[in-house]
PDB file of C-alpha atoms in Angstrom:
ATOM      1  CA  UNK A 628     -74.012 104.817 112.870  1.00  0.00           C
ATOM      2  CA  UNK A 629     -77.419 106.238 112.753  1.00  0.00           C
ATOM      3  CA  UNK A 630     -78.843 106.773 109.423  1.00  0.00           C
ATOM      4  CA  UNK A 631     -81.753 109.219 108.279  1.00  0.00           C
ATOM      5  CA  UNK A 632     -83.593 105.698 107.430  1.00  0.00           C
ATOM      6  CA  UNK A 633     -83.701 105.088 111.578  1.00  0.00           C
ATOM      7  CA  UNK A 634     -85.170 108.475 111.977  1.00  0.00           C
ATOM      8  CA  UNK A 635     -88.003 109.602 111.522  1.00  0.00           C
ATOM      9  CA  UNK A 636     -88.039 112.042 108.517  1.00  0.00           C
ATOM     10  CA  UNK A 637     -90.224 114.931 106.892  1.00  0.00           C
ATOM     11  CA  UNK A 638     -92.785 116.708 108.780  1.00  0.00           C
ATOM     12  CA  UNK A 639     -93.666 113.589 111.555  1.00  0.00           C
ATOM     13  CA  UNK A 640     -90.009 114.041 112.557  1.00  0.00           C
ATOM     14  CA  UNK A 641     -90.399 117.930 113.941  1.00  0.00           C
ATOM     15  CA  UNK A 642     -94.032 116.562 115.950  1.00  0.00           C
ATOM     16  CA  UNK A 643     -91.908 114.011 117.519  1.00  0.00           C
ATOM     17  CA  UNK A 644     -89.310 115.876 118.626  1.00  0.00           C
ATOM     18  CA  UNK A 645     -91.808 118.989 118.844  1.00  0.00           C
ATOM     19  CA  UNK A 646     -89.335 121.111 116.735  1.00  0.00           C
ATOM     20  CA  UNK A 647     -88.290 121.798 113.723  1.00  0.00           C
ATOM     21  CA  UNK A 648     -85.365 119.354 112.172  1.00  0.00           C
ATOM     22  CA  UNK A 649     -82.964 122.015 112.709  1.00  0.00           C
ATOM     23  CA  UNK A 650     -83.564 121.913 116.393  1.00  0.00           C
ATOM     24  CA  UNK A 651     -83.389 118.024 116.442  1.00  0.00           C
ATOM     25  CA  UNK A 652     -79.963 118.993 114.259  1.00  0.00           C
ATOM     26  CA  UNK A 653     -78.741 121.339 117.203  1.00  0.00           C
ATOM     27  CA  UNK A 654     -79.545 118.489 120.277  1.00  0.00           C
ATOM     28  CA  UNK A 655     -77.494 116.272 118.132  1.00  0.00           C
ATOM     29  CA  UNK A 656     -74.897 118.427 118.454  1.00  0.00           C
ATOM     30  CA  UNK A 657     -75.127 118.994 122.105  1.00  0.00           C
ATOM     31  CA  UNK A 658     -74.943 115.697 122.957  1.00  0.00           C
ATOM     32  CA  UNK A 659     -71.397 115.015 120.551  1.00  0.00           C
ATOM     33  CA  UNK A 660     -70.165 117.808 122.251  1.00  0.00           C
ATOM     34  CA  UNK A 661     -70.719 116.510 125.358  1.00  0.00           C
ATOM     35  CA  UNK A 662     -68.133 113.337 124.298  1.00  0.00           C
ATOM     36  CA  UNK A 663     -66.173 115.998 122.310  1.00  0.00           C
ATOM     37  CA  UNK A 664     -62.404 115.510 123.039  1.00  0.00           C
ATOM     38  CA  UNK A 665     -60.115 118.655 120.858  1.00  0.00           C
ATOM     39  CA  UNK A 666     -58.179 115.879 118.321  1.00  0.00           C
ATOM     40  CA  UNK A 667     -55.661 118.301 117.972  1.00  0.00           C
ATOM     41  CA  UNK A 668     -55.107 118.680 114.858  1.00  0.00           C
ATOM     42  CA  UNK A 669     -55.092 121.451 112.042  1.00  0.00           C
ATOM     43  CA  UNK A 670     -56.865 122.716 109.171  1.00  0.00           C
ATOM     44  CA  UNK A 671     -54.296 120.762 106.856  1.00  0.00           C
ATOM     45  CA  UNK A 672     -55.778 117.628 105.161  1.00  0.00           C
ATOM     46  CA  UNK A 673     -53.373 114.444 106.464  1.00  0.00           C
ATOM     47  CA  UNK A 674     -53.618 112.484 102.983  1.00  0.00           C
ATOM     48  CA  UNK A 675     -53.131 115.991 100.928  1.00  0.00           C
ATOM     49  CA  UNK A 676     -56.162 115.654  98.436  1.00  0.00           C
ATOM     50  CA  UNK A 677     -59.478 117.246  98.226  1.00  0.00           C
ATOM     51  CA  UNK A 678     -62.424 115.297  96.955  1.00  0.00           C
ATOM     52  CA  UNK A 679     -65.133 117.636  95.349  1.00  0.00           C
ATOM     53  CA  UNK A 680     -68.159 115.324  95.159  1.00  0.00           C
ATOM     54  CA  UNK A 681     -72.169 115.834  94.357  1.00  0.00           C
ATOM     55  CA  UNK A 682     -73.808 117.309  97.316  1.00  0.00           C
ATOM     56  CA  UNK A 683     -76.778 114.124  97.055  1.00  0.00           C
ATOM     57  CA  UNK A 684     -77.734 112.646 100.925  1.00  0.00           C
ATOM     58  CA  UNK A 685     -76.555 109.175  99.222  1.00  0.00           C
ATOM     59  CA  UNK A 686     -72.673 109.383  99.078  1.00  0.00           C
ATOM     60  CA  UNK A 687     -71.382 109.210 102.472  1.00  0.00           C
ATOM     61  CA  UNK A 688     -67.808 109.754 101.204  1.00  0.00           C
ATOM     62  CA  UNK A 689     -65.681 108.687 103.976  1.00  0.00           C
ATOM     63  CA  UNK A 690     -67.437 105.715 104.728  1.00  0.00           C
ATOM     64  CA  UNK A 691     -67.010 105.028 101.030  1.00  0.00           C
ATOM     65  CA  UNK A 692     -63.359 106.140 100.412  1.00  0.00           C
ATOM     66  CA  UNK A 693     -62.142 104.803 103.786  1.00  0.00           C
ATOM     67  CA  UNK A 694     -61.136 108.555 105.115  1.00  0.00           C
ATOM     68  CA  UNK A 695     -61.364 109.233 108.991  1.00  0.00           C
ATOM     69  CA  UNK A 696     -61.256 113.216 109.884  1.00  0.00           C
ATOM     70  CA  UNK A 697     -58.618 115.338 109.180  1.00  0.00           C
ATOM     71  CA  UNK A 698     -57.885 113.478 106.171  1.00  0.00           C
ATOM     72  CA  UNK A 699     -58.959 115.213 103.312  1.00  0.00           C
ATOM     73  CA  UNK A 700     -60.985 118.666 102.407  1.00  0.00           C
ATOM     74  CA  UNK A 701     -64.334 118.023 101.275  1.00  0.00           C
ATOM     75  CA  UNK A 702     -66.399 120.370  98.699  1.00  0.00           C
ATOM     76  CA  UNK A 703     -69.639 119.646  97.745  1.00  0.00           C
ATOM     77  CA  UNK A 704     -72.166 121.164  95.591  1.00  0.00           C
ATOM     78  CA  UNK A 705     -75.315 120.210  93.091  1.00  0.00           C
ATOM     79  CA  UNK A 706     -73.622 117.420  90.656  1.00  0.00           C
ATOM     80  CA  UNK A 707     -70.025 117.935  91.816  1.00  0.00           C
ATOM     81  CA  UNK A 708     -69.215 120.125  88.754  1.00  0.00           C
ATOM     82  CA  UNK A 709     -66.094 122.424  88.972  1.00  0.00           C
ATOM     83  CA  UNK A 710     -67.556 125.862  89.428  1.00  0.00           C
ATOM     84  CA  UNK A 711     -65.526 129.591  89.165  1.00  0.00           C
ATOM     85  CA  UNK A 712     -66.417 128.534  93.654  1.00  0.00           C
ATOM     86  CA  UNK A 713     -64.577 124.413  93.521  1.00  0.00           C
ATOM     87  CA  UNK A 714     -61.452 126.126  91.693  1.00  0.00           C
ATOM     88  CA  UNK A 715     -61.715 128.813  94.404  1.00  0.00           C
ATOM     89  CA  UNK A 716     -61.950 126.294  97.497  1.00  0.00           C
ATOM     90  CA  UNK A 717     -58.862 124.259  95.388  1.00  0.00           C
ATOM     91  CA  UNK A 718     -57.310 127.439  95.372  1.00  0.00           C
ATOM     92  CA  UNK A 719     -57.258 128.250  98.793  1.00  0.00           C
ATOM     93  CA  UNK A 720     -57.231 124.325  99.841  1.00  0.00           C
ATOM     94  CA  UNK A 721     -53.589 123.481  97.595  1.00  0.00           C
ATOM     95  CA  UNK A 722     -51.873 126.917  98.156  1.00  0.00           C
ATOM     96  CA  UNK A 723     -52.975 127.608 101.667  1.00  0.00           C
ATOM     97  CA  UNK A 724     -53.783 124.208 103.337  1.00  0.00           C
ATOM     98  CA  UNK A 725     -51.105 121.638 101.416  1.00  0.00           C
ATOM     99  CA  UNK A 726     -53.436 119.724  99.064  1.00  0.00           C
ATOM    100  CA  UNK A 727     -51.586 117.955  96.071  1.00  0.00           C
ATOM    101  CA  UNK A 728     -54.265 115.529  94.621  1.00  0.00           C
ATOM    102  CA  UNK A 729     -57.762 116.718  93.943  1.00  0.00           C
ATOM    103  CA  UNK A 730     -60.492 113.610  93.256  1.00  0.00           C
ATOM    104  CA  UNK A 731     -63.744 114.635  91.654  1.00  0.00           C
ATOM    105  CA  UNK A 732     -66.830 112.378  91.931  1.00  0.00           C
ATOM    106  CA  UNK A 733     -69.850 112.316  90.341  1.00  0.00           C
ATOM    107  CA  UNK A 734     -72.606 109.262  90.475  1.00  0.00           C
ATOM    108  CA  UNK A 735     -75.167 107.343  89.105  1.00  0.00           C
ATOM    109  CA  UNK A 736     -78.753 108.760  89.173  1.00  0.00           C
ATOM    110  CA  UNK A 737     -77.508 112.396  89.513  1.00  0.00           C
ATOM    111  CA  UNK A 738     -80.571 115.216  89.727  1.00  0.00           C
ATOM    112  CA  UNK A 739     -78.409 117.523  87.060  1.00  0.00           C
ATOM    113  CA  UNK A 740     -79.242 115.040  84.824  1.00  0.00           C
ATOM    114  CA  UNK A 741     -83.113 115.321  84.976  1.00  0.00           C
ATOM    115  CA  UNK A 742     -83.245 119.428  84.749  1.00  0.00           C
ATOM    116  CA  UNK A 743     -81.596 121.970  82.222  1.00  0.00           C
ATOM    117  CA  UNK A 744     -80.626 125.553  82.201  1.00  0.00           C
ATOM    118  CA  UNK A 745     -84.560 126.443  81.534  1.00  0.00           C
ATOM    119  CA  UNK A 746     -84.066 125.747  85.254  1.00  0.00           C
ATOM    120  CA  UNK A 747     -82.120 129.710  85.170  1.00  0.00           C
ATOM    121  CA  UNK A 748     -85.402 131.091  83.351  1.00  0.00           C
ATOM    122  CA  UNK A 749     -87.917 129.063  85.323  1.00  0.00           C
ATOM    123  CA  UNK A 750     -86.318 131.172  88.227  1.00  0.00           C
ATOM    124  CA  UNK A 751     -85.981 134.195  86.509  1.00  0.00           C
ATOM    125  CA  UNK A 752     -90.170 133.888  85.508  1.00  0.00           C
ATOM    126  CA  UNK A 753     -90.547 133.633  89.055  1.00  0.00           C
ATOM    127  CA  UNK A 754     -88.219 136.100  91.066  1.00  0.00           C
ATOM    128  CA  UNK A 755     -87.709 138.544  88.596  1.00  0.00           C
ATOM    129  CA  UNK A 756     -84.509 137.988  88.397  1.00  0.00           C
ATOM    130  CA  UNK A 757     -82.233 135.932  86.327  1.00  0.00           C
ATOM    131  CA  UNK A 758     -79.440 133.635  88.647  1.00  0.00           C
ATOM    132  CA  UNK A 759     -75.764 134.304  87.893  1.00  0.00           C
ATOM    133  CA  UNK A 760     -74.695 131.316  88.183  1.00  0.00           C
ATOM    134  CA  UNK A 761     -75.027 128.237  85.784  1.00  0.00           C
ATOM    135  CA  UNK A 762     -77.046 124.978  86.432  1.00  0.00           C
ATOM    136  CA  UNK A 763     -74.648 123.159  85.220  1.00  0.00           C
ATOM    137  CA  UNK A 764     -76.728 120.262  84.364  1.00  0.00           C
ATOM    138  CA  UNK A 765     -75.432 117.328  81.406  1.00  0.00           C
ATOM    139  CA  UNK A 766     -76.721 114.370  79.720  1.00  0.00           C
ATOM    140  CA  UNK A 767     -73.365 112.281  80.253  1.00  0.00           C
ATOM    141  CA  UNK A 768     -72.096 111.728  83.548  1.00  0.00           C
ATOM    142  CA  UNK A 769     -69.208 110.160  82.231  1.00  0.00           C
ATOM    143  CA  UNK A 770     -68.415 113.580  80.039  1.00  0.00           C
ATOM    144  CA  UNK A 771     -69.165 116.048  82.781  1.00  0.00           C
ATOM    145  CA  UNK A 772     -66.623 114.165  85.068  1.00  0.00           C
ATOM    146  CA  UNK A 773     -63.999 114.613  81.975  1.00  0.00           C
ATOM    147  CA  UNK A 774     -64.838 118.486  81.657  1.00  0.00           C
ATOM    148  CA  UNK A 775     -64.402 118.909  85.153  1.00  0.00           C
ATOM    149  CA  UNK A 776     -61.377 117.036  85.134  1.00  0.00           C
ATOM    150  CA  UNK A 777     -59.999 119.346  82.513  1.00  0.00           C
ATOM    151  CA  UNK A 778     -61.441 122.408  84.639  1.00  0.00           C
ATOM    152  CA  UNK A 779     -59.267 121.634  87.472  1.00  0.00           C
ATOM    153  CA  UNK A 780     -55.951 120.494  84.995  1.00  0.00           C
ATOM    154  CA  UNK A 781     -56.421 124.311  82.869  1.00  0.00           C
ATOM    155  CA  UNK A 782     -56.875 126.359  85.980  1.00  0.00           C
ATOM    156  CA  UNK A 783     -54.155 129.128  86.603  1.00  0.00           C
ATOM    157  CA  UNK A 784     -54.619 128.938  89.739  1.00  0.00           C
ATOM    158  CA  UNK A 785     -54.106 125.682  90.978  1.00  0.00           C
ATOM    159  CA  UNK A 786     -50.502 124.044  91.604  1.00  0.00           C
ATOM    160  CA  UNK A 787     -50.971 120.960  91.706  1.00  0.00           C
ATOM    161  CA  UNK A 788     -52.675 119.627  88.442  1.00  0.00           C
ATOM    162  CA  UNK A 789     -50.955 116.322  87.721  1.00  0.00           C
ATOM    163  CA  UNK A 790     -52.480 114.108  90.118  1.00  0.00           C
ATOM    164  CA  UNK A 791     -56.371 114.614  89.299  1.00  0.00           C
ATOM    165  CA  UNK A 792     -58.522 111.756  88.939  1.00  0.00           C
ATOM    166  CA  UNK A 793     -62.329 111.405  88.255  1.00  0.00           C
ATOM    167  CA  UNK A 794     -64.923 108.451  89.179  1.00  0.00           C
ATOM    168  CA  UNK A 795     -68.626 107.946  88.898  1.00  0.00           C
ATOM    169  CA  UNK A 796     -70.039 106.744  92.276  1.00  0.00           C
ATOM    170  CA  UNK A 797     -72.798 103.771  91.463  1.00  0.00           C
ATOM    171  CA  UNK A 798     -75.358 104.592  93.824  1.00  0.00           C
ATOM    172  CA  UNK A 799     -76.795 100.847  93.707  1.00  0.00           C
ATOM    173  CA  UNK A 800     -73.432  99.050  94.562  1.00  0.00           C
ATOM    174  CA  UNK A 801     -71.176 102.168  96.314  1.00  0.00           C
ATOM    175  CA  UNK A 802     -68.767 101.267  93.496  1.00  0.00           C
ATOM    176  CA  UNK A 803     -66.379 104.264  92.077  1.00  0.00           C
ATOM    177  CA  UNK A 804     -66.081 103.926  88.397  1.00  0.00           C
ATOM    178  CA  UNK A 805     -62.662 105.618  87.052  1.00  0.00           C
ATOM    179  CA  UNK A 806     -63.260 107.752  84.183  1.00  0.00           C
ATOM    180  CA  UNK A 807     -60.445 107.613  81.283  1.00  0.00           C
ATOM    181  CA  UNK A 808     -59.727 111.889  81.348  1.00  0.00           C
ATOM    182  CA  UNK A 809     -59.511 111.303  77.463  1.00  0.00           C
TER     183      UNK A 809
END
């Protein structure tokens, strides 16, 4: 496997290719589809469970979880926090798609943890215009990974809340942590 750490990166990377790193992105994808064989399967995750994860370029999750494709939805976003958006994809993912087990991960060294919801009026100082939406950011990893734990659990609109089950990623050793929902 080819990692971003074999490639060159930043703005050297578009020179050497002489385009942009979406481009380089697009002749990646040209040649996979070139080996490309249909595998024939559906939308429906094999192993049942989504994993809702923090979007950071460290956590390769199905190297680290042992999952080949087709076996689980993935949903991703800044600090894997359960957003009005996760319980929506849930949603949609358990009632449409046949999830029954939903694990959440957080990790070590998150980004939310270094910025707060100033963040929102640094924006809004900027734009003009305040963001909807939440940062989300927290002090305790740990914590968050129990509120979003409860998130999921609470929701109305989810099924299947029995079987949910939060870790902290360790960024240094690619260790999950379990977190005690308590």
């Amino acid at each position: 496997m080819t990692t971003s750490a074999s490639v060159p990166a930043g703005p050297e990377a578009a020179i050497v290719t002489g385009g942009t790193v979406t481009d380089r992105l697009v002749e990646a994808n040209e040649r996979y589809a070139d080996a490309f064989t249909d595998p024939g399967m559906d939308a429906r995750p094999v192993l049942h469970v989504a994993v809702v994860a923090c979007m950071d370029a460290r956590l390769d999750l199905h190297a680290a979880l042992g999952l080949e494709l087709g076996d689980c939805h993935t949903i991703r976003n800044a600090g894997g926090v359960v957003t009005d958006d996760v319980i929506r994809s849930l949603t949609i993912s358990q009632r449409k798609l046949g999830t029954r087990s939903v694990v959440l991960i957080h990790h070590t060294g998150c980004g939310l943890e270094a910025i707060t919801e100033d963040f929102r009026t640094d924006l809004e100082m900027e734009v003009g215009q305040r963001p909807a939406w939440a940062v989300e950011s927290f002090r305790d990893v740990d914590q968050d990974v129990r509120q979003s734990m409860q998130r999921v659990r609470t929701s109305p609109f989810l099924l299947h809340t029995d079987d949910v089950r939060g870790f902290v990623f360790d960024v240094k050793t690619g260790l999950l942590r379990e977190i005690d929902p308590s």
